[in-house]
PDB file of C-alpha atoms (C1' of nucleotides) in Angstrom:
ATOM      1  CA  UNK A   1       5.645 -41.658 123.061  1.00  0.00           C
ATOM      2  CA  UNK A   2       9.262 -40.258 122.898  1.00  0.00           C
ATOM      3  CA  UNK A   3      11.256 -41.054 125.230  1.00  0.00           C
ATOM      4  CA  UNK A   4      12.830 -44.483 126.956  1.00  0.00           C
ATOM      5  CA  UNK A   5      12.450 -48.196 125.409  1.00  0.00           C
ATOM      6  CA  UNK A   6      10.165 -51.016 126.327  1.00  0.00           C
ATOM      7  CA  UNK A   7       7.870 -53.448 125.409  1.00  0.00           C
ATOM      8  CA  UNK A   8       4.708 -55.625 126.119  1.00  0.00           C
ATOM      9  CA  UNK A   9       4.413 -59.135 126.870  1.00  0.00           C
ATOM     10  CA  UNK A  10       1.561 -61.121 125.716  1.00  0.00           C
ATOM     11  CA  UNK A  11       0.003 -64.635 126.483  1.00  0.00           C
ATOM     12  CA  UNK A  12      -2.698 -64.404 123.994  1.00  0.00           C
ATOM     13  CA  UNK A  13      -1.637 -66.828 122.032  1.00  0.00           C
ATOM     14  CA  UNK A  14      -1.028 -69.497 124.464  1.00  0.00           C
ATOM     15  CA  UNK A  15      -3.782 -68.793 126.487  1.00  0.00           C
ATOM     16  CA  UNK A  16      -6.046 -69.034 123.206  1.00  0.00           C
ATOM     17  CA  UNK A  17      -4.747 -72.784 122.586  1.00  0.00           C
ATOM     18  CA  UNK A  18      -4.651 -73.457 126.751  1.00  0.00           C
ATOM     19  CA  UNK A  19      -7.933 -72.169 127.778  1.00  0.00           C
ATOM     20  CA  UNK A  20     -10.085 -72.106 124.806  1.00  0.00           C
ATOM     21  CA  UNK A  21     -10.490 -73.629 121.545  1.00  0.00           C
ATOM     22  CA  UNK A  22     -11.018 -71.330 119.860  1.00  0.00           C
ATOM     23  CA  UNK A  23      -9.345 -70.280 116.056  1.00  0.00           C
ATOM     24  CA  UNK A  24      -7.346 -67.030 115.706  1.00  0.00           C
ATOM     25  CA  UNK A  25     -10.339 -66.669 112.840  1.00  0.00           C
ATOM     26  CA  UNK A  26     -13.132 -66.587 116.076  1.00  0.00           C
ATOM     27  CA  UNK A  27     -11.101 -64.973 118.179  1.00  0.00           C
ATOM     28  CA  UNK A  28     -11.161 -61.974 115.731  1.00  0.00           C
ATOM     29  CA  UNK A  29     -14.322 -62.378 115.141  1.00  0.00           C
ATOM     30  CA  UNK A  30     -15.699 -61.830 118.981  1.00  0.00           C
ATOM     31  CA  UNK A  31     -13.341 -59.035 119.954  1.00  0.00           C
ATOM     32  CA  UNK A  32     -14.551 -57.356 117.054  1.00  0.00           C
ATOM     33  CA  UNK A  33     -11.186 -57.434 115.005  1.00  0.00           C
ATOM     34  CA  UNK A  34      -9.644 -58.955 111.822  1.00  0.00           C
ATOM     35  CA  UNK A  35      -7.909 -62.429 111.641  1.00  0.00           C
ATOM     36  CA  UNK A  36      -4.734 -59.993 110.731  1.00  0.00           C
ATOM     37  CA  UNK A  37      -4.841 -58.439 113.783  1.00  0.00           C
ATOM     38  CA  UNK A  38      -4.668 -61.182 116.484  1.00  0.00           C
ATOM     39  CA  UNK A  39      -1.897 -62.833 113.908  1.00  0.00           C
ATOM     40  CA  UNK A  40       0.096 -59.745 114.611  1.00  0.00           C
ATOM     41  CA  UNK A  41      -0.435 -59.759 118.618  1.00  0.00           C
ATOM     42  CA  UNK A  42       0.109 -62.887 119.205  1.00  0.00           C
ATOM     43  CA  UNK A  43       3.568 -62.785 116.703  1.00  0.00           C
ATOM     44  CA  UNK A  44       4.823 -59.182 118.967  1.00  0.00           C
ATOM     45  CA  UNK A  45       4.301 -56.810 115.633  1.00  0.00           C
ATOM     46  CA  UNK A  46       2.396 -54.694 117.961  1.00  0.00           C
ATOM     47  CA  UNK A  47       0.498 -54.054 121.140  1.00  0.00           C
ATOM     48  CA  UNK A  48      -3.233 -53.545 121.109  1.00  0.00           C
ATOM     49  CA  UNK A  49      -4.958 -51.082 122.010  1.00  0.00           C
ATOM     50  CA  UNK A  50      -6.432 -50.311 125.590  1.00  0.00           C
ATOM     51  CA  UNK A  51      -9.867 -51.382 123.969  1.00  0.00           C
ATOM     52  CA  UNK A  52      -8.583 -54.043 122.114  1.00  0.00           C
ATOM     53  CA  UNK A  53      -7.060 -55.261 124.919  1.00  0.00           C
ATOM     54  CA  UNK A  54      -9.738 -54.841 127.096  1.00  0.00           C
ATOM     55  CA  UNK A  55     -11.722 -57.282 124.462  1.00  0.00           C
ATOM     56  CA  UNK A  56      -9.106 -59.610 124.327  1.00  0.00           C
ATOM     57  CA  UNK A  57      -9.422 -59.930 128.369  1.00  0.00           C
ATOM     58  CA  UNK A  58     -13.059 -60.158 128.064  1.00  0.00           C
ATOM     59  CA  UNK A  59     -13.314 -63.029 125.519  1.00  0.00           C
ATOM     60  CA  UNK A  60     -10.718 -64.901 126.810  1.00  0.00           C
ATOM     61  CA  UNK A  61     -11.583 -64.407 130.499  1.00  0.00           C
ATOM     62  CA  UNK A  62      -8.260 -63.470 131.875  1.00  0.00           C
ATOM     63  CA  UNK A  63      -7.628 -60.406 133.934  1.00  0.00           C
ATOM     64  CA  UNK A  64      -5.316 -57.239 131.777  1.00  0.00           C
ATOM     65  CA  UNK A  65      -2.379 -58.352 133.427  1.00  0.00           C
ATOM     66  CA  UNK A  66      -2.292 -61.956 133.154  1.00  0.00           C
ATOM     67  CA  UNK A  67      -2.353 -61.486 129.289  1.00  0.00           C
ATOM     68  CA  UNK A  68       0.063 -58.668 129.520  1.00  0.00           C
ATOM     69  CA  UNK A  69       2.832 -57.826 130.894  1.00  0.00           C
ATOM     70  CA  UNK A  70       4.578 -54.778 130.797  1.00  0.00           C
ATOM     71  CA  UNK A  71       8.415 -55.328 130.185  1.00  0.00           C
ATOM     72  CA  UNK A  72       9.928 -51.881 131.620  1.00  0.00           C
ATOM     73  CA  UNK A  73      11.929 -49.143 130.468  1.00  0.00           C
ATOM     74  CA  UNK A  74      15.568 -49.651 130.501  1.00  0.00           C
ATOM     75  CA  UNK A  75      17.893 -46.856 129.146  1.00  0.00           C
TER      76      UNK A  75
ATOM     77  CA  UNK B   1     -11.224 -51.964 114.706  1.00  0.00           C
ATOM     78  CA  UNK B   2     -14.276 -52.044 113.073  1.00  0.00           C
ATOM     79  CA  UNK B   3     -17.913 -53.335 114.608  1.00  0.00           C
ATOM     80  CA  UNK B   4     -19.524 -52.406 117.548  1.00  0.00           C
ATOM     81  CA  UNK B   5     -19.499 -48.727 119.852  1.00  0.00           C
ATOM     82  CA  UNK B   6     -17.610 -48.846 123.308  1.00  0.00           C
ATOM     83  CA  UNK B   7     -15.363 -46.672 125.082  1.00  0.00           C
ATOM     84  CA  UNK B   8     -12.995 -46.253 127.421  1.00  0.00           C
ATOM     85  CA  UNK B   9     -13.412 -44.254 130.650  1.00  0.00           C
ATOM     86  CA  UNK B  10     -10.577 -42.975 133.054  1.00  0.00           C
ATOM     87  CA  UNK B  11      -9.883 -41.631 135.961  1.00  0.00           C
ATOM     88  CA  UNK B  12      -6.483 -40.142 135.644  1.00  0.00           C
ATOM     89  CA  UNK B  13      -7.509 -36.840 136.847  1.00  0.00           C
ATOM     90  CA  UNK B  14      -9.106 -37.615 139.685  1.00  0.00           C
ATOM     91  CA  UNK B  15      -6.649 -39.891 141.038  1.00  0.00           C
ATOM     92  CA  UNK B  16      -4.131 -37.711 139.923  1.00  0.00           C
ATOM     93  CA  UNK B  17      -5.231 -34.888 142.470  1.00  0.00           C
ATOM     94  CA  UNK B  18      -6.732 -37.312 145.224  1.00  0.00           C
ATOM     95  CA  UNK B  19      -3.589 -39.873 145.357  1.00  0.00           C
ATOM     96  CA  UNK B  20      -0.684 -37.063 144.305  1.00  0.00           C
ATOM     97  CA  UNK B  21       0.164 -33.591 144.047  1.00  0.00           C
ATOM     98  CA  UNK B  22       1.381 -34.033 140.472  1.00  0.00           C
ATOM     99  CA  UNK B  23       0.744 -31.645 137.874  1.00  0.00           C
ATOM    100  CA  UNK B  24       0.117 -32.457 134.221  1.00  0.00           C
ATOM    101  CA  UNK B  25       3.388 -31.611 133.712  1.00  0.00           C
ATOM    102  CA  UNK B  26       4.865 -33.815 136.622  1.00  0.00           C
ATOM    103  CA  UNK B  27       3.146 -36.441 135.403  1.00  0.00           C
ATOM    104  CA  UNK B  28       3.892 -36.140 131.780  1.00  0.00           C
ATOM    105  CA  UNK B  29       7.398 -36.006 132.310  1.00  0.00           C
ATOM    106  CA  UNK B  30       7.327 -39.170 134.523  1.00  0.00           C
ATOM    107  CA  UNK B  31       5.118 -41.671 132.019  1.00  0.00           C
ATOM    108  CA  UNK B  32       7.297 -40.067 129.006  1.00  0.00           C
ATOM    109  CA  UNK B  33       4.932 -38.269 127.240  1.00  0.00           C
ATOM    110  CA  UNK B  34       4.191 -34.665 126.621  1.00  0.00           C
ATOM    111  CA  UNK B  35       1.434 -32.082 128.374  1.00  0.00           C
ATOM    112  CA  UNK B  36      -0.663 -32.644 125.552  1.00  0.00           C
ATOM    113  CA  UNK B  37      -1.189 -36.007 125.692  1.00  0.00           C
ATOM    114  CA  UNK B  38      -1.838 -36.373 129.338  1.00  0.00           C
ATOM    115  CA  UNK B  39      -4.701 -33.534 128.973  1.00  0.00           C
ATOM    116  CA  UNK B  40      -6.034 -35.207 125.923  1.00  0.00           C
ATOM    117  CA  UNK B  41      -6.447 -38.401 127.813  1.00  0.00           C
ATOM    118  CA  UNK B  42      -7.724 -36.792 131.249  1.00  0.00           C
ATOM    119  CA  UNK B  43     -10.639 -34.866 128.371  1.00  0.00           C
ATOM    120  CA  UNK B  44     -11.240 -38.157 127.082  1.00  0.00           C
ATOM    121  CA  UNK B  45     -10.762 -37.247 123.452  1.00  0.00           C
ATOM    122  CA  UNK B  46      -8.779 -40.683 122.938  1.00  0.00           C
ATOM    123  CA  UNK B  47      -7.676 -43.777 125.108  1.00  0.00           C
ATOM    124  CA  UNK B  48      -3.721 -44.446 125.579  1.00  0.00           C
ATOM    125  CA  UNK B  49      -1.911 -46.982 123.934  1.00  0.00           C
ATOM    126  CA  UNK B  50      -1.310 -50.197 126.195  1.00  0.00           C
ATOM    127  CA  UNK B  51       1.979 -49.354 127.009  1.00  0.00           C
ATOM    128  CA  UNK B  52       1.050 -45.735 128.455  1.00  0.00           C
ATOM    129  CA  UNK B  53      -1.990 -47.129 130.453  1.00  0.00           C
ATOM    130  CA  UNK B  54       0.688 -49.411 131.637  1.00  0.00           C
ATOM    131  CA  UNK B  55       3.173 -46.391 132.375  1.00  0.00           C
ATOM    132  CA  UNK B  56       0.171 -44.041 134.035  1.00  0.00           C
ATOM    133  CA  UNK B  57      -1.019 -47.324 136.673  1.00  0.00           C
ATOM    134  CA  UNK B  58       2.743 -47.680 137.703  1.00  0.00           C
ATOM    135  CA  UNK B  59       3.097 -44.042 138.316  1.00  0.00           C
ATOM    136  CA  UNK B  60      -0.017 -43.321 139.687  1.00  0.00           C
ATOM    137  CA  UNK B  61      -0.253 -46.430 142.045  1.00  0.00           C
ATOM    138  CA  UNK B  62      -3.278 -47.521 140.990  1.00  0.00           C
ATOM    139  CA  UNK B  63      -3.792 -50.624 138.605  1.00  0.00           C
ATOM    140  CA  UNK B  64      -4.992 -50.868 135.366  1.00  0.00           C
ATOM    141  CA  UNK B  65      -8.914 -51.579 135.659  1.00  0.00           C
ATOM    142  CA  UNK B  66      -9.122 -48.382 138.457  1.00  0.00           C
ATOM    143  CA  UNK B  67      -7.822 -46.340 136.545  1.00  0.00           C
ATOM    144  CA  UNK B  68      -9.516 -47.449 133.145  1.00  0.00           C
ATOM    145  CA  UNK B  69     -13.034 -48.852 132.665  1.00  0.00           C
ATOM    146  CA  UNK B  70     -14.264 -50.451 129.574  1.00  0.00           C
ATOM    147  CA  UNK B  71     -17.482 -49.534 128.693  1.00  0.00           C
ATOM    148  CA  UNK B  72     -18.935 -52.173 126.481  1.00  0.00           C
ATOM    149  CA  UNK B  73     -20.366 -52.179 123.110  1.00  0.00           C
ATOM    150  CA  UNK B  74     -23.976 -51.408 122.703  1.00  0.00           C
ATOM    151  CA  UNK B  75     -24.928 -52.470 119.103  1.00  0.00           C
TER     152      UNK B  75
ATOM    153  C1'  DC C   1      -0.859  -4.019 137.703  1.00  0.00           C
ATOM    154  C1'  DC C   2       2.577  -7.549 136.378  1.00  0.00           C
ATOM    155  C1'  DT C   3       4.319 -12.138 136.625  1.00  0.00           C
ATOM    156  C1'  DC C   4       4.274 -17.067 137.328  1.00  0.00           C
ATOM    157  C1'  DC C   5       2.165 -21.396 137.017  1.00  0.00           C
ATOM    158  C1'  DA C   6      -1.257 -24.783 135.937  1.00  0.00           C
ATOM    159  C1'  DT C   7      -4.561 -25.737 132.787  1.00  0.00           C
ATOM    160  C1'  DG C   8      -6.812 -25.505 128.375  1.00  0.00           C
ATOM    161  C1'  DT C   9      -7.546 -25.289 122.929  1.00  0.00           C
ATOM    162  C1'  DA C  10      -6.012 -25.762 118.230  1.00  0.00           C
ATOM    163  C1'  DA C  11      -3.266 -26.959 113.915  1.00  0.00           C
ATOM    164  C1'  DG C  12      -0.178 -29.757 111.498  1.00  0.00           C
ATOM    165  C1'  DA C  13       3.309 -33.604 111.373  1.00  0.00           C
ATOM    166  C1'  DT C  14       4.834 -38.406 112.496  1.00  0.00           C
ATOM    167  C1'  DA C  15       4.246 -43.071 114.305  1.00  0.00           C
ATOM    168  C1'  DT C  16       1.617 -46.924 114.882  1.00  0.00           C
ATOM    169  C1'  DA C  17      -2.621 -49.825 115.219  1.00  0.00           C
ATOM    170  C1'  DC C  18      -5.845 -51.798 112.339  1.00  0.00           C
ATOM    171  C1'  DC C  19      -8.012 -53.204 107.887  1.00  0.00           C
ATOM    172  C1'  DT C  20      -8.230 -55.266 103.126  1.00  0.00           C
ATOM    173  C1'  DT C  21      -6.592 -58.268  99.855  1.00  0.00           C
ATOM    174  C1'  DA C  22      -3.658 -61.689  98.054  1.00  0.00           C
ATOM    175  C1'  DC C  23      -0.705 -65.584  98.261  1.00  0.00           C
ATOM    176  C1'  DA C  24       1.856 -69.645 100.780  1.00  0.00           C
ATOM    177  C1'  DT C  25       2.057 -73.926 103.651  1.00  0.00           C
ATOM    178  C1'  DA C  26       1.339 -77.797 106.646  1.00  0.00           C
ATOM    179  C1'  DG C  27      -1.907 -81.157 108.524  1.00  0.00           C
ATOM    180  C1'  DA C  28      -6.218 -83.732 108.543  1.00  0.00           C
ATOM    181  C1'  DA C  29      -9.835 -86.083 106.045  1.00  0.00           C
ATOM    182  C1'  DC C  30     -11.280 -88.201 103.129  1.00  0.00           C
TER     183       DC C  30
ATOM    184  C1'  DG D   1      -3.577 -86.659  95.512  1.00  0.00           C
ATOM    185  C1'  DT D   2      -7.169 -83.284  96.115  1.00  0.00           C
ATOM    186  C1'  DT D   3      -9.777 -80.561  99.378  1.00  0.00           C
ATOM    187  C1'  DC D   4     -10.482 -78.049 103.669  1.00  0.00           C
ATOM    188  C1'  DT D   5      -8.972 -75.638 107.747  1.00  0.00           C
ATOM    189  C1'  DA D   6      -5.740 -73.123 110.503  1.00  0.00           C
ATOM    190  C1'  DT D   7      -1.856 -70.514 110.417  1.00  0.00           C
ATOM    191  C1'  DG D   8       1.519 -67.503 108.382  1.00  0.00           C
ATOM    192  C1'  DT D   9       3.698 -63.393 105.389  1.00  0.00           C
ATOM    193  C1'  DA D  10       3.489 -59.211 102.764  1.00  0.00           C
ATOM    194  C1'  DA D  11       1.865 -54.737 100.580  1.00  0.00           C
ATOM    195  C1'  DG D  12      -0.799 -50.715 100.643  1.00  0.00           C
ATOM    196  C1'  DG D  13      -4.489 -47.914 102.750  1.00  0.00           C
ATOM    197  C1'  DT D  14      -7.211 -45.706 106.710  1.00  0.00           C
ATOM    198  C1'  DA D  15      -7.748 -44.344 111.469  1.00  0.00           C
ATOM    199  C1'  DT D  16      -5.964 -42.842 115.619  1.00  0.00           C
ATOM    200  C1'  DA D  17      -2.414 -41.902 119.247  1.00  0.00           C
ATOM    201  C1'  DT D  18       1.359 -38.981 120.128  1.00  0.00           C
ATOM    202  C1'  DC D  19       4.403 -34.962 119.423  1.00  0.00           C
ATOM    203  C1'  DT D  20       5.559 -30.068 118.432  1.00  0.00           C
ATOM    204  C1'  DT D  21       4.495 -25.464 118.588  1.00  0.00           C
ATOM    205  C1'  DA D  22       1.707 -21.599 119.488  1.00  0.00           C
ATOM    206  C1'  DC D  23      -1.674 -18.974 121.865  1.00  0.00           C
ATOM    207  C1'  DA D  24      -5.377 -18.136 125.741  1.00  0.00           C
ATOM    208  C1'  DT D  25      -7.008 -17.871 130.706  1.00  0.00           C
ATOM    209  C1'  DG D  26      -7.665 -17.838 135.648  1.00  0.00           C
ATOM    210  C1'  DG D  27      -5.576 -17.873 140.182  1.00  0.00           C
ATOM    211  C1'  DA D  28      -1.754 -16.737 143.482  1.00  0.00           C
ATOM    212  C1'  DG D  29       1.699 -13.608 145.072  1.00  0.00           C
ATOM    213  C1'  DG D  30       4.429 -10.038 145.022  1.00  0.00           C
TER     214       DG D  30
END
DNA sequence: CCTCCATGTAAGATATACCTTACATAGAAC
DNA sequence: GTTCTATGTAAGGTATATCTTACATGGAGG
């Protein structure tokens, strides 16, 4: 995707400890994704995929957009 | 992401020509990304990152879960 | 008929998400 | 103080999203 900079947001992690108890181990394990992976989200390495993210929402029963936020293009 | 089958539908063309008049192009240019992606996406051969679902829902008016259903795993 | 323009297909290259494995650490529980 | 659990880092590999370039087609308008 060429072209101007931004990021994504996420809440994962604190939602993860707020509104579950779950581990970052059974987290991966019920969106269908390695212990690695949610490690990686939750530090900002990378943004999931739609269907990751889609998961993520799923499991941890918040809408898209309360777990991410797009942080917009600047120059 | 190994483990169970689901996909990701869209409905990027069909908002695109009910909600604008943008072309492929248009729109494209206006998410930052190329022809080819946008008409890969609209065929369905692959969902868009996060960030350019994100992009496509602010351009298109239309947020995220309209434009974008998950369609869940089967086993 | 010739020319745009929008849409489509295909091949090959690069970037990035995701996986596997291995090792480190801090806290809790005996 | 040893053991267990949760969290973290790092390296190397696979899968997939995105880009670049090239070529094809059908419709609209001279």
């Amino acid at each position: 995707m060429g072209g101007k900079k931004s990021y994504i947001q996420n809440q994962i992690k604190r939602i993860r400890l707020a509104r579950t108890d779950l581990t970052q181990v059974e987290l991966a394990r019920r969106v269908g994704a390695t212990r690695q992976t949610i490690i990686s989200i939750e530090a900002g390495r990378y943004s999931p995929s739609l269907e990751l993210a889609f998961r993520l929402s799923h499991v941890l029963g918040e809408p898209l957009e309360e777990l991410f936020q797009f942080v917009p293009e600047w120059d």
